[in-house]
Short mmCIF file of N, CA and C in Angstrom, two decimals:
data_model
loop_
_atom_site.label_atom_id
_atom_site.label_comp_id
_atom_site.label_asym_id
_atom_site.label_seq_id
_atom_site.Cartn_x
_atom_site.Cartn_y
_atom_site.Cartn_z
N UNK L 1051 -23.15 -64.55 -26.35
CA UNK L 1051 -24.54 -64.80 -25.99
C UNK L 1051 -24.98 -63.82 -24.90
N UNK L 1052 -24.01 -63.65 -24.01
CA UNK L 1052 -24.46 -62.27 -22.72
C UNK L 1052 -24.28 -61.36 -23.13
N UNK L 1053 -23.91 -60.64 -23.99
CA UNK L 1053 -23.62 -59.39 -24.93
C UNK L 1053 -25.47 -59.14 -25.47
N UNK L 1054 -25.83 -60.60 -26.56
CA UNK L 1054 -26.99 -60.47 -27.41
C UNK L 1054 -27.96 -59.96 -26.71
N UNK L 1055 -27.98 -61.11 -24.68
CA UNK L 1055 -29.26 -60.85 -24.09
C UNK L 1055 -29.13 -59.85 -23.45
N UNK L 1056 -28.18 -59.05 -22.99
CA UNK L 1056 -28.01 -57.64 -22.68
C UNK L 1056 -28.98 -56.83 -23.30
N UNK L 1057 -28.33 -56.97 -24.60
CA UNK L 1057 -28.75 -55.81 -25.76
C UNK L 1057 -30.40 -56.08 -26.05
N UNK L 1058 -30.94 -57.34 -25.53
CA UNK L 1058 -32.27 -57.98 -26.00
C UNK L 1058 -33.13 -57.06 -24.83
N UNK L 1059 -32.67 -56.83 -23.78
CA UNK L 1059 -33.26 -56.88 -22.20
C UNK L 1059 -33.23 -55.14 -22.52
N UNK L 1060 -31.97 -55.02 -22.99
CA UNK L 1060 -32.34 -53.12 -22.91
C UNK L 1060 -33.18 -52.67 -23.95
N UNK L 1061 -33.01 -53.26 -25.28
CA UNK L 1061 -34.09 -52.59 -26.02
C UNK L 1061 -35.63 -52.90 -25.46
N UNK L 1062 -35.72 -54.24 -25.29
CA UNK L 1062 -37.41 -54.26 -24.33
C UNK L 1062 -37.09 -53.40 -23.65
N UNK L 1063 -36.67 -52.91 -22.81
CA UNK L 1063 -37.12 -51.88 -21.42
C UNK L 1063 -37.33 -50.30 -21.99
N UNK L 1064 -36.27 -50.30 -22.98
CA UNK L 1064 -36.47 -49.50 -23.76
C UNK L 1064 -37.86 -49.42 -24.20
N UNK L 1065 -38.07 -50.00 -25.20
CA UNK L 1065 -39.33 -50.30 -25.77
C UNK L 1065 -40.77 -50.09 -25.06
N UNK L 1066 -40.14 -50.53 -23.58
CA UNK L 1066 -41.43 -50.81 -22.58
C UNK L 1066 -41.64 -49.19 -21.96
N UNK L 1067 -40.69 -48.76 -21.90
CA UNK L 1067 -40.84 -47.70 -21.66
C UNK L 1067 -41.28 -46.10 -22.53
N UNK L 1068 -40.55 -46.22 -23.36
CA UNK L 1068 -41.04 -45.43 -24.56
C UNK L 1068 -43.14 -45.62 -25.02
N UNK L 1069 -43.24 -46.72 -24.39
CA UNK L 1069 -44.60 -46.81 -24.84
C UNK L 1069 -45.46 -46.64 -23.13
N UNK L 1070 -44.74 -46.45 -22.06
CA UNK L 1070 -45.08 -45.89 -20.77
C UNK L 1070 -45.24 -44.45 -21.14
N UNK L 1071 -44.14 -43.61 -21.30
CA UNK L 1071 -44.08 -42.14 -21.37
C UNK L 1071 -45.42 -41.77 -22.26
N UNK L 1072 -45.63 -42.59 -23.60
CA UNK L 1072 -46.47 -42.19 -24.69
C UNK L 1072 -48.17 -42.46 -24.13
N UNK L 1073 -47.95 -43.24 -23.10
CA UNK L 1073 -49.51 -43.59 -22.64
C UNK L 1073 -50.49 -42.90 -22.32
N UNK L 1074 -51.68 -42.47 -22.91
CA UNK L 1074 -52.55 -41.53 -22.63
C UNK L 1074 -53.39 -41.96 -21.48
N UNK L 1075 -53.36 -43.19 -20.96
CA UNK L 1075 -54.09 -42.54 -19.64
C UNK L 1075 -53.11 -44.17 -18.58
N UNK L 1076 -52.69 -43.45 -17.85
CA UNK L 1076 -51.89 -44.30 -17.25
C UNK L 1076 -51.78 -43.95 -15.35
N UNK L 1077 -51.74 -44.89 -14.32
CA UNK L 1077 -51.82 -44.17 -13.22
C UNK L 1077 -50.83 -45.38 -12.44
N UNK L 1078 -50.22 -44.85 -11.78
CA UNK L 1078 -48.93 -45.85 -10.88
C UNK L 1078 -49.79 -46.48 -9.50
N UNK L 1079 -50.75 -45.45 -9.08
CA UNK L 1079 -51.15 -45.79 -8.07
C UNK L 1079 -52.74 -46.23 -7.49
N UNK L 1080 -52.97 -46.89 -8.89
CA UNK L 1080 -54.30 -47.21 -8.84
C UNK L 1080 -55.28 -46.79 -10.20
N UNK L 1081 -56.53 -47.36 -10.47
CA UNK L 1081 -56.77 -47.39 -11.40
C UNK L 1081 -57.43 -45.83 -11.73
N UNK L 1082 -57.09 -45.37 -12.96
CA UNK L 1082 -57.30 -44.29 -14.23
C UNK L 1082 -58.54 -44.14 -14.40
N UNK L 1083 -59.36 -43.04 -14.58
CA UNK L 1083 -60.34 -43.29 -15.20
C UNK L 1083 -60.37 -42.19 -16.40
N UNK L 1084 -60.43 -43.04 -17.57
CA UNK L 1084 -59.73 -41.82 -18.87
C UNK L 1084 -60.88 -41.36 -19.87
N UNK L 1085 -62.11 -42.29 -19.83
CA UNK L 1085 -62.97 -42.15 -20.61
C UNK L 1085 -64.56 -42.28 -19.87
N UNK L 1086 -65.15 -41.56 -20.19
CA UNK L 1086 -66.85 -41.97 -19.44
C UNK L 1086 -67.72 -41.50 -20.60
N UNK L 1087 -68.20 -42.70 -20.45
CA UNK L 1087 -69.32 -42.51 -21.95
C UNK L 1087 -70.57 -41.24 -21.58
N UNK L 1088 -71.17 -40.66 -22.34
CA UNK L 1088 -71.84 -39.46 -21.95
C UNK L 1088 -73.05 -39.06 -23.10
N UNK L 1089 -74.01 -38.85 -22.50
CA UNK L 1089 -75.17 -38.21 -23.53
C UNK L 1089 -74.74 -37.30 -24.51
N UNK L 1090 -73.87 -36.23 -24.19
CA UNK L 1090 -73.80 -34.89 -24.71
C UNK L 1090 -72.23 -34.98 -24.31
N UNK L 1091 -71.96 -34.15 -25.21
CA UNK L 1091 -70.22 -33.54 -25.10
C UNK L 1091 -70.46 -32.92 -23.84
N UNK L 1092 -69.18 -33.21 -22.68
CA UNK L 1092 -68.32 -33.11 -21.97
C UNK L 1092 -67.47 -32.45 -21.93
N UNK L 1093 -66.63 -31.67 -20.92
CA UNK L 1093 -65.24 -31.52 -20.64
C UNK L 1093 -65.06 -31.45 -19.44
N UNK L 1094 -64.13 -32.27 -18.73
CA UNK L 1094 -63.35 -32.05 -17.06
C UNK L 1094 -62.89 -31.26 -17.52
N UNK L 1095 -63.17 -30.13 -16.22
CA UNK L 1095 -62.16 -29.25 -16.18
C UNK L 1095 -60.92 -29.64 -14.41
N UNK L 1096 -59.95 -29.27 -14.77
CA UNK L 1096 -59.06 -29.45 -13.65
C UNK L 1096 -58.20 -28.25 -13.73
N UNK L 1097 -58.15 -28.27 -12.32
CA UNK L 1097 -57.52 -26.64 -12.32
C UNK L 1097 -55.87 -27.17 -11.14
N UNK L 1098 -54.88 -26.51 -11.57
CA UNK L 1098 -53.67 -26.69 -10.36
C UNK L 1098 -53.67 -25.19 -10.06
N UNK L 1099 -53.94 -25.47 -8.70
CA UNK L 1099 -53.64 -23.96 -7.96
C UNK L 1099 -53.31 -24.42 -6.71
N UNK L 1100 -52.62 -23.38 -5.71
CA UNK L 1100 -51.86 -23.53 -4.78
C UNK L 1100 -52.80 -23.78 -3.36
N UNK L 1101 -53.91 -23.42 -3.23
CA UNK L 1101 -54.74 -22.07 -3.29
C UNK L 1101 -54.05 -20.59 -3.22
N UNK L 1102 -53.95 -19.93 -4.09
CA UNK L 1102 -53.67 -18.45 -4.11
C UNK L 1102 -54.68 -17.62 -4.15
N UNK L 1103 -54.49 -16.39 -3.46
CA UNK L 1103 -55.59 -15.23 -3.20
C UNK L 1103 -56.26 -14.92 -5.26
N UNK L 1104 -54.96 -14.72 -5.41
CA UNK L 1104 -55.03 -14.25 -7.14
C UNK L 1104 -55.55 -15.54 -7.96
N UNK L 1105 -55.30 -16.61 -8.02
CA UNK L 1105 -56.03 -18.04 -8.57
C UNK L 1105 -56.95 -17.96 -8.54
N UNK L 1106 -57.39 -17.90 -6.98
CA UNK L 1106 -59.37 -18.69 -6.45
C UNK L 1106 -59.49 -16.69 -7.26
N UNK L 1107 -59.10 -15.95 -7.13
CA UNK L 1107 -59.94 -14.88 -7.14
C UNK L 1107 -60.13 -14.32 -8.96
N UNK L 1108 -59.24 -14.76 -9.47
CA UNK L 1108 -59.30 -14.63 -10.98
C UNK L 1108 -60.24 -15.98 -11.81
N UNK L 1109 -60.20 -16.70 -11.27
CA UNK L 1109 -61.14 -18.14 -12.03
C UNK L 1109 -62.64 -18.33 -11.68
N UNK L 1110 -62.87 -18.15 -9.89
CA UNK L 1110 -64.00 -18.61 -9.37
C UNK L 1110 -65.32 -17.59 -10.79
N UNK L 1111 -65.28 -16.53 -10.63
CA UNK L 1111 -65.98 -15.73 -11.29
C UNK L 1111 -66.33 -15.86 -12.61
N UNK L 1112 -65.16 -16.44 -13.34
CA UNK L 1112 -65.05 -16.71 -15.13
C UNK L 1112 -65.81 -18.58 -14.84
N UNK L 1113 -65.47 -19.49 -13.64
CA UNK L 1113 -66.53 -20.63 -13.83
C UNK L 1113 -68.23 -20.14 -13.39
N UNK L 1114 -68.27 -19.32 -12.49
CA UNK L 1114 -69.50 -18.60 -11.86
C UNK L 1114 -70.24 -18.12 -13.34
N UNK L 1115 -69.66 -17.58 -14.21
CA UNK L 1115 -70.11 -16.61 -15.42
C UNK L 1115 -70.59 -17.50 -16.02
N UNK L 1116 -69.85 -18.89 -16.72
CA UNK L 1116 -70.65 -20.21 -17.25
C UNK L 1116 -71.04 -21.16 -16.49
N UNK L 1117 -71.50 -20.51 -15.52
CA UNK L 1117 -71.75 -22.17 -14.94
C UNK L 1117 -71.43 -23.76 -14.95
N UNK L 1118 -69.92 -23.42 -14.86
CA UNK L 1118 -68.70 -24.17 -14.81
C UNK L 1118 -68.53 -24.52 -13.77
N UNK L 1119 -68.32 -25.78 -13.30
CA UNK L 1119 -67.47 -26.50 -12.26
C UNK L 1119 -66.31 -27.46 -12.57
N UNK L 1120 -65.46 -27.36 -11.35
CA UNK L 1120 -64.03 -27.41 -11.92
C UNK L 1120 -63.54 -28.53 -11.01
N UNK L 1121 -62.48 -28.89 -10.92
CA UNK L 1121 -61.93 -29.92 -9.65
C UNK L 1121 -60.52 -29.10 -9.30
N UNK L 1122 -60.25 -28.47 -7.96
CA UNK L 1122 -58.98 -27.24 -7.89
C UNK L 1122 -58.32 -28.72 -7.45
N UNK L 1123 -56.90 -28.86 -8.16
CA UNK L 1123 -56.11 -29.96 -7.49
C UNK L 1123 -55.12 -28.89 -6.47
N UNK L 1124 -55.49 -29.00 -5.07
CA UNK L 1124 -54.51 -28.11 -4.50
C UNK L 1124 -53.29 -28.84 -3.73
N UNK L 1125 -52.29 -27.85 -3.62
CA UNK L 1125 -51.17 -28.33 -2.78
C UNK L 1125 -51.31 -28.29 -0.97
N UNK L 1126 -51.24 -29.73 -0.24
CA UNK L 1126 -51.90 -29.76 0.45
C UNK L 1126 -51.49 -28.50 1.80
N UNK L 1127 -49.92 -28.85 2.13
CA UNK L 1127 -49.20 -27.07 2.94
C UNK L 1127 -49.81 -25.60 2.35
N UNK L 1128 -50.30 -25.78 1.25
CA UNK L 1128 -50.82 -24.21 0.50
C UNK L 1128 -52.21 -24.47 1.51
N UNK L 1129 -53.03 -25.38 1.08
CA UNK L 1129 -54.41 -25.29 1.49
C UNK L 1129 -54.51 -25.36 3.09
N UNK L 1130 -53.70 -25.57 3.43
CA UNK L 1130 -53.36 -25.87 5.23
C UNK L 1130 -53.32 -24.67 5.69
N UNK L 1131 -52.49 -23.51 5.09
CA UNK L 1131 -52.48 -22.05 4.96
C UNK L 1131 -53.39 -21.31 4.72
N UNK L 1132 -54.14 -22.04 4.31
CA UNK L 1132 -55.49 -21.12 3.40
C UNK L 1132 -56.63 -21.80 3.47
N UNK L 1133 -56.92 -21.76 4.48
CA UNK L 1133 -57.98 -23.17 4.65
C UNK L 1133 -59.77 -22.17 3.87
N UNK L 1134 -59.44 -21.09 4.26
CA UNK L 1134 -60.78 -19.74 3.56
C UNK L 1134 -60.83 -20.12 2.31
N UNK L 1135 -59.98 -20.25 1.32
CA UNK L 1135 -59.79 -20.33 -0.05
C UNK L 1135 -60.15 -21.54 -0.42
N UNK L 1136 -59.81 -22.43 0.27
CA UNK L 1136 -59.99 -24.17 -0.04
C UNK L 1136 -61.85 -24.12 0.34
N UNK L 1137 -62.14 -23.34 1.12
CA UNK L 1137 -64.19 -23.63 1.91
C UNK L 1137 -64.75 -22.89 0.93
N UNK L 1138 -64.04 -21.45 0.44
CA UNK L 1138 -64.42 -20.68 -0.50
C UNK L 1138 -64.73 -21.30 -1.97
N UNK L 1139 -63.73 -22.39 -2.28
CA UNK L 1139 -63.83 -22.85 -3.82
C UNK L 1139 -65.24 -23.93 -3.48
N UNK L 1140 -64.93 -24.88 -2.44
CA UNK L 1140 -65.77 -25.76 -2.30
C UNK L 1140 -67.28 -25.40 -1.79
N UNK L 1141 -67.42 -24.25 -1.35
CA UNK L 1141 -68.87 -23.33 -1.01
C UNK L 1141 -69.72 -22.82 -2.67
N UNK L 1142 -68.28 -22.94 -3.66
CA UNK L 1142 -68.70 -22.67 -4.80
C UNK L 1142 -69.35 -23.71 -5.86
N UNK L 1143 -69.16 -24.59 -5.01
CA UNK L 1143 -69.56 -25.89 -5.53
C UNK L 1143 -68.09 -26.85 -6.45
N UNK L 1144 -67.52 -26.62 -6.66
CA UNK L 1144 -66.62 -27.29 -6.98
C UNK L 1144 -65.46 -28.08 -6.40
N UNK L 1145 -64.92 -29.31 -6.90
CA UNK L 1145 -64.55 -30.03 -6.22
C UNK L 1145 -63.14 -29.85 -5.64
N UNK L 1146 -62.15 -30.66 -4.87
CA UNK L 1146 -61.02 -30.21 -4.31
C UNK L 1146 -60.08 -31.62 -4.33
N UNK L 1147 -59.03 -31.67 -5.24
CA UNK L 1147 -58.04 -32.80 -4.96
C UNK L 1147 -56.64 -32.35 -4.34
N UNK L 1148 -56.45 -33.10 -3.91
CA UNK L 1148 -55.08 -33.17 -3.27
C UNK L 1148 -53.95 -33.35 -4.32
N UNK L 1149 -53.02 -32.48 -4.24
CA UNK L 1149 -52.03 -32.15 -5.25
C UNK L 1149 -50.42 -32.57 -4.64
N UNK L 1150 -50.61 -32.63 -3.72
CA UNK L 1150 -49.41 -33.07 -2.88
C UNK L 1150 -49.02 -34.37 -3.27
#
């Protein structure tokens, strides 16, 4: 019988988990927001950059060209370093998350 519920307890976790990994919008630390209903087609854009000289300086221009805005998720020691690059993206109008 402790053998069966062993084997019962790991395939659920199993189970429970396999359908964690597969989850399309899932957040550990508070609630997701995965869908927003909308007049017209949409796309978030999200960008991971460090801030790097070569990042902010290769992208800002190609969102500038379409009049694109983006959300830079930066790493927070990068942007601490680079605080020009982090005022620079956000002077551009686009937004800034914390990546750390």
């Amino acid at each position: 019988v402790g053998l069966i519920a062993v084997a019962l307890v790991s395939l659920a976790s199993l189970y429970g988990l396999y359908r964690l990994i597969n989850a399309r919008c899932f957040a550990l630390t508070g609630p997701a927001i995965c869908r927003v209903q909308t007049e017209q087609p949409l796309v978030a854009l999200t960008l991971d950059d460090g801030p790097t000289e070569q990042g902010v300086a290769a992208v800002l221009p190609v969102l500038d060209a379409y009049g694109a805005r983006a959300t830079f998720f930066m790493v927070g020691n990068e942007a601490r370093v680079r605080p020009h690059l982090v005022a620079q993206v956000a002077a551009a109008g686009h937004e800034i998350g914390n990546h750390s």
